[in-house]
Amino acid sequence: AQSVSQHNHHVILSEAASLELGCNYSYGGTVNLFWYVQYPGQHLQLLLKYFSGDPLVKGIKGFEAEFIKSKFSFNLRKPSVQWSDTAEYFCAVIGDTGRRALTFGSGTRLQVQP
Amino acid sequence: GAGVSQSPSNKVTEKGKDVELRCDPISGHTALYWYRQSLGQGLEFLIYFQGNSAPDKSGLPSDRFSAERTGGSVSTLTIQRTQQEDSAVYLCASSLASGRATDTQYFGPGTRLTVL
């Protein structure tokens, strides 16, 4: 079975600060990794995903994530956050075999103060 | 619009009643998923449809929950004899291709279910 851990439950940053949200997964085989974002009052949207190739993945709105296989991690980063990045961020995984549904982490609520 | 749509957006019901939640996936998407988002459990998978294959029901929490997908498009999630712990936001997602793990799942706005 696969699982995802997001250790930061609530992060508060000032505008222009750098962001790193942790994500660790547990799965014995090849994984596909995703970061989704949920802005206040909006539906879940894909930020970025990794399934193969360059472990540094760039997504929308200046976000990037790095897959480190040896650490079972897929941390999300942004060099300079904006107030509009206030949202909840979810890391998710699908293994290459078995169930095709996403297994989500518990989410990290990011609050950016102007 | 071209996104996933769900109805109703909000549903308030009394304990013991049955409810039906509807999902219209993006046109042409062959895979359809139901999840629910609740305070206590986070985002959890319920059921997955892929084309004409038998659905993966492994996430359904009890036999009070069922879902069907008619004509490979619209899906209905039914909860019988609702309980207060069923209160949650029920999310539907769809994806384009034949169940590849790399496919992006596109989410709808959800149905907020409140069981009194």
Short mmCIF file of C-alpha atoms in Angstrom, two decimals:
data_model
loop_
_atom_site.label_atom_id
_atom_site.label_comp_id
_atom_site.label_asym_id
_atom_site.label_seq_id
_atom_site.Cartn_x
_atom_site.Cartn_y
_atom_site.Cartn_z
CA ALA A 1 0.00 0.00 0.00
CA GLN A 2 1.15 3.52 -0.65
CA SER A 3 1.05 6.45 1.75
CA VAL A 4 2.03 10.11 1.73
CA SER A 5 3.18 12.29 4.61
CA GLN A 6 3.13 16.05 4.70
CA HIS A 7 4.70 17.18 7.93
CA ASN A 8 3.95 20.88 7.66
CA HIS A 9 0.28 21.33 8.43
CA HIS A 10 0.18 25.11 8.53
CA VAL A 11 2.83 27.48 7.19
CA ILE A 12 2.75 31.25 7.51
CA LEU A 13 5.10 33.32 5.37
CA SER A 14 5.54 36.92 4.39
CA GLU A 15 5.44 37.92 0.75
CA ALA A 16 8.73 37.40 -1.07
CA ALA A 17 9.83 34.68 1.36
CA SER A 18 10.98 31.37 -0.05
CA LEU A 19 8.79 28.31 0.30
CA GLU A 20 9.54 24.65 0.75
CA LEU A 21 6.80 22.17 1.61
CA GLY A 22 7.80 18.68 2.54
CA CYS A 23 6.33 15.52 1.07
CA ASN A 24 7.47 11.97 1.76
CA TYR A 25 5.90 8.87 0.32
CA SER A 26 5.97 5.20 1.04
CA TYR A 27 5.75 2.75 -1.85
CA GLY A 28 7.85 -0.20 -2.89
CA GLY A 29 7.84 0.33 -6.64
CA THR A 30 7.87 3.02 -9.28
CA VAL A 31 5.80 6.04 -8.35
CA ASN A 32 4.15 8.95 -10.06
CA LEU A 33 4.04 12.06 -7.91
CA PHE A 34 1.75 15.07 -7.98
CA TRP A 35 1.23 18.36 -6.23
CA TYR A 36 -2.27 19.78 -6.26
CA VAL A 37 -3.38 23.16 -4.96
CA GLN A 38 -6.76 24.28 -3.66
CA TYR A 39 -7.23 28.04 -3.54
CA PRO A 40 -9.93 29.35 -1.19
CA GLY A 41 -13.33 28.56 -2.64
CA GLN A 42 -11.90 26.83 -5.69
CA HIS A 43 -11.47 23.26 -6.79
CA LEU A 44 -8.28 21.21 -6.75
CA GLN A 45 -5.88 22.06 -9.55
CA LEU A 46 -2.70 20.34 -10.65
CA LEU A 47 0.49 22.31 -9.93
CA LEU A 48 2.98 19.82 -11.31
CA LYS A 49 3.69 16.14 -11.66
CA TYR A 50 6.63 13.79 -11.99
CA PHE A 51 6.66 10.36 -13.60
CA SER A 52 10.11 9.97 -15.17
CA GLY A 53 13.14 11.85 -16.47
CA ASP A 54 14.54 15.00 -14.92
CA PRO A 55 13.82 14.81 -11.18
CA LEU A 56 13.45 18.59 -11.02
CA VAL A 57 9.97 19.38 -12.28
CA LYS A 58 8.67 22.83 -13.03
CA GLY A 59 5.00 23.62 -12.74
CA ILE A 60 2.66 26.54 -13.03
CA LYS A 61 2.95 29.86 -11.21
CA GLY A 62 6.69 29.49 -10.57
CA PHE A 63 6.48 26.32 -8.49
CA GLU A 64 8.92 23.46 -8.79
CA ALA A 65 9.48 20.16 -7.05
CA GLU A 66 12.39 17.79 -6.79
CA PHE A 67 12.06 14.04 -6.70
CA ILE A 68 14.75 12.47 -4.52
CA LYS A 69 14.34 8.73 -4.82
CA SER A 70 16.79 7.88 -2.05
CA LYS A 71 14.84 10.00 0.40
CA PHE A 72 11.37 9.06 -0.89
CA SER A 73 10.69 12.77 -1.09
CA PHE A 74 9.03 15.18 -3.48
CA ASN A 75 9.28 18.61 -1.88
CA LEU A 76 7.57 21.63 -3.38
CA ARG A 77 9.45 24.91 -3.67
CA LYS A 78 8.96 28.47 -4.77
CA PRO A 79 11.69 31.10 -4.50
CA SER A 80 9.39 34.03 -3.70
CA VAL A 81 5.78 33.62 -2.61
CA GLN A 82 2.96 36.04 -3.25
CA TRP A 83 -0.19 36.74 -1.30
CA SER A 84 -2.10 34.96 -4.08
CA ASP A 85 -0.30 31.71 -3.22
CA THR A 86 -2.40 31.45 -0.06
CA ALA A 87 -4.01 28.04 -0.47
CA GLU A 88 -3.92 24.44 0.65
CA TYR A 89 -1.34 22.23 -1.02
CA PHE A 90 -1.64 18.47 -1.39
CA CYS A 91 1.02 15.99 -2.34
CA ALA A 92 -0.25 12.78 -3.95
CA VAL A 93 1.09 9.55 -5.36
CA ILE A 94 0.03 6.78 -7.70
CA GLY A 95 2.09 3.63 -7.96
CA ASP A 96 2.87 2.20 -11.37
CA THR A 97 0.95 -0.94 -10.56
CA GLY A 98 -2.29 -1.47 -8.75
CA ARG A 99 -4.92 1.13 -8.03
CA ARG A 100 -5.08 4.11 -10.37
CA ALA A 101 -6.49 6.51 -7.79
CA LEU A 102 -4.49 9.20 -6.06
CA THR A 103 -3.35 8.72 -2.49
CA PHE A 104 -3.15 12.15 -0.92
CA GLY A 105 -1.20 13.57 1.96
CA SER A 106 -3.06 15.45 4.67
CA GLY A 107 -2.33 18.80 3.05
CA THR A 108 -0.43 21.94 4.06
CA ARG A 109 -2.26 25.17 4.55
CA LEU A 110 -0.10 28.08 3.36
CA GLN A 111 -0.92 31.56 4.50
CA VAL A 112 1.03 34.39 2.88
CA GLN A 113 0.89 37.70 4.66
CA PRO A 114 1.22 40.91 2.63
CA GLY B 1 -17.40 25.25 -19.67
CA ALA B 2 -15.18 22.28 -20.40
CA GLY B 3 -14.44 21.23 -16.83
CA VAL B 4 -15.84 18.55 -14.57
CA SER B 5 -19.21 19.56 -13.20
CA GLN B 6 -20.99 18.29 -10.13
CA SER B 7 -24.46 18.74 -8.76
CA PRO B 8 -25.81 19.76 -6.42
CA SER B 9 -23.14 22.06 -5.05
CA ASN B 10 -24.63 21.76 -1.58
CA LYS B 11 -26.90 19.13 -0.08
CA VAL B 12 -28.37 19.12 3.40
CA THR B 13 -30.18 15.98 4.44
CA GLU B 14 -31.49 14.30 7.52
CA LYS B 15 -29.88 11.26 9.03
CA GLY B 16 -31.31 8.09 7.50
CA LYS B 17 -32.25 9.61 4.15
CA ASP B 18 -30.74 8.56 0.83
CA VAL B 19 -28.84 11.03 -1.35
CA GLU B 20 -27.63 11.03 -4.93
CA LEU B 21 -24.69 13.08 -6.12
CA ARG B 22 -24.01 13.62 -9.81
CA CYS B 23 -20.81 14.06 -11.78
CA ASP B 24 -20.39 15.08 -15.40
CA PRO B 25 -16.81 14.40 -16.50
CA ILE B 26 -14.90 16.24 -19.16
CA SER B 27 -16.10 15.10 -22.58
CA GLY B 28 -13.96 12.30 -23.93
CA HIS B 29 -12.44 11.35 -20.59
CA THR B 30 -12.62 7.63 -20.07
CA ALA B 31 -11.63 7.47 -16.41
CA LEU B 32 -13.78 8.83 -13.58
CA TYR B 33 -13.00 8.95 -9.87
CA TRP B 34 -14.88 9.77 -6.72
CA TYR B 35 -13.09 11.07 -3.64
CA ARG B 36 -14.27 12.68 -0.47
CA GLN B 37 -12.69 15.40 1.58
CA SER B 38 -13.47 15.61 5.27
CA LEU B 39 -11.86 17.25 8.27
CA GLY B 40 -11.05 14.05 10.01
CA GLN B 41 -9.94 11.90 7.07
CA GLY B 42 -8.50 14.33 4.55
CA LEU B 43 -8.84 13.42 0.88
CA GLU B 44 -9.70 9.77 0.38
CA PHE B 45 -10.48 7.66 -2.65
CA LEU B 46 -13.91 6.09 -2.97
CA ILE B 47 -14.37 4.48 -6.40
CA TYR B 48 -12.84 4.48 -9.88
CA PHE B 49 -14.39 3.78 -13.29
CA GLN B 50 -12.30 3.07 -16.36
CA GLY B 51 -14.12 2.61 -19.64
CA ASN B 52 -16.17 -0.59 -19.67
CA SER B 53 -14.07 -2.32 -17.03
CA ALA B 54 -15.50 -3.31 -13.67
CA PRO B 55 -15.14 -0.38 -11.28
CA ASP B 56 -12.57 -0.36 -8.49
CA LYS B 57 -14.75 -0.07 -5.41
CA SER B 58 -11.98 -0.67 -2.90
CA GLY B 59 -12.32 2.76 -1.29
CA LEU B 60 -16.03 2.66 -0.51
CA PRO B 61 -16.34 2.88 3.29
CA SER B 62 -19.48 0.75 3.63
CA ASP B 63 -22.17 -1.00 1.63
CA ARG B 64 -24.35 2.08 2.04
CA PHE B 65 -22.23 3.67 -0.68
CA SER B 66 -22.60 2.78 -4.33
CA ALA B 67 -21.93 4.41 -7.67
CA GLU B 68 -22.74 3.85 -11.27
CA ARG B 69 -21.62 5.32 -14.53
CA THR B 70 -24.06 5.27 -17.38
CA GLY B 71 -22.99 5.25 -21.01
CA GLY B 72 -19.39 5.80 -20.04
CA SER B 73 -20.08 9.39 -19.10
CA VAL B 74 -22.22 10.71 -16.22
CA SER B 75 -21.78 9.11 -12.83
CA THR B 76 -24.02 9.04 -9.78
CA LEU B 77 -22.80 8.37 -6.25
CA THR B 78 -25.57 7.15 -3.97
CA ILE B 79 -25.39 7.09 -0.20
CA GLN B 80 -28.17 5.17 1.50
CA ARG B 81 -29.34 5.73 5.07
CA THR B 82 -26.97 8.67 5.54
CA GLN B 83 -25.12 9.06 8.80
CA GLN B 84 -23.57 12.18 10.31
CA GLU B 85 -20.09 10.85 9.60
CA ASP B 86 -20.94 10.95 5.89
CA SER B 87 -20.81 14.76 6.03
CA ALA B 88 -17.99 15.78 3.71
CA VAL B 89 -17.22 17.32 0.36
CA TYR B 90 -17.56 14.71 -2.36
CA LEU B 91 -15.21 15.31 -5.26
CA CYS B 92 -15.34 13.89 -8.74
CA ALA B 93 -12.38 13.80 -11.10
CA SER B 94 -11.83 12.57 -14.62
CA SER B 95 -8.82 11.80 -16.75
CA LEU B 96 -8.29 11.35 -20.44
CA ALA B 97 -6.53 8.18 -21.29
CA SER B 98 -6.77 4.50 -20.56
CA GLY B 99 -5.98 4.49 -16.88
CA ARG B 100 -2.30 5.36 -17.04
CA ALA B 101 -0.88 6.32 -13.69
CA THR B 102 0.68 9.44 -15.23
CA ASP B 103 -2.63 10.89 -16.39
CA THR B 104 -3.67 14.18 -14.85
CA GLN B 105 -6.91 13.98 -12.94
CA TYR B 106 -9.12 17.05 -13.32
CA PHE B 107 -11.34 17.77 -10.36
CA GLY B 108 -14.80 19.21 -10.14
CA PRO B 109 -15.94 21.76 -7.57
CA GLY B 110 -17.42 19.13 -5.29
CA THR B 111 -20.72 18.58 -3.53
CA ARG B 112 -20.80 19.61 0.12
CA LEU B 113 -22.98 17.10 1.96
CA THR B 114 -24.26 17.91 5.42
CA VAL B 115 -26.13 15.24 7.33
CA LEU B 116 -28.14 16.61 10.24
#
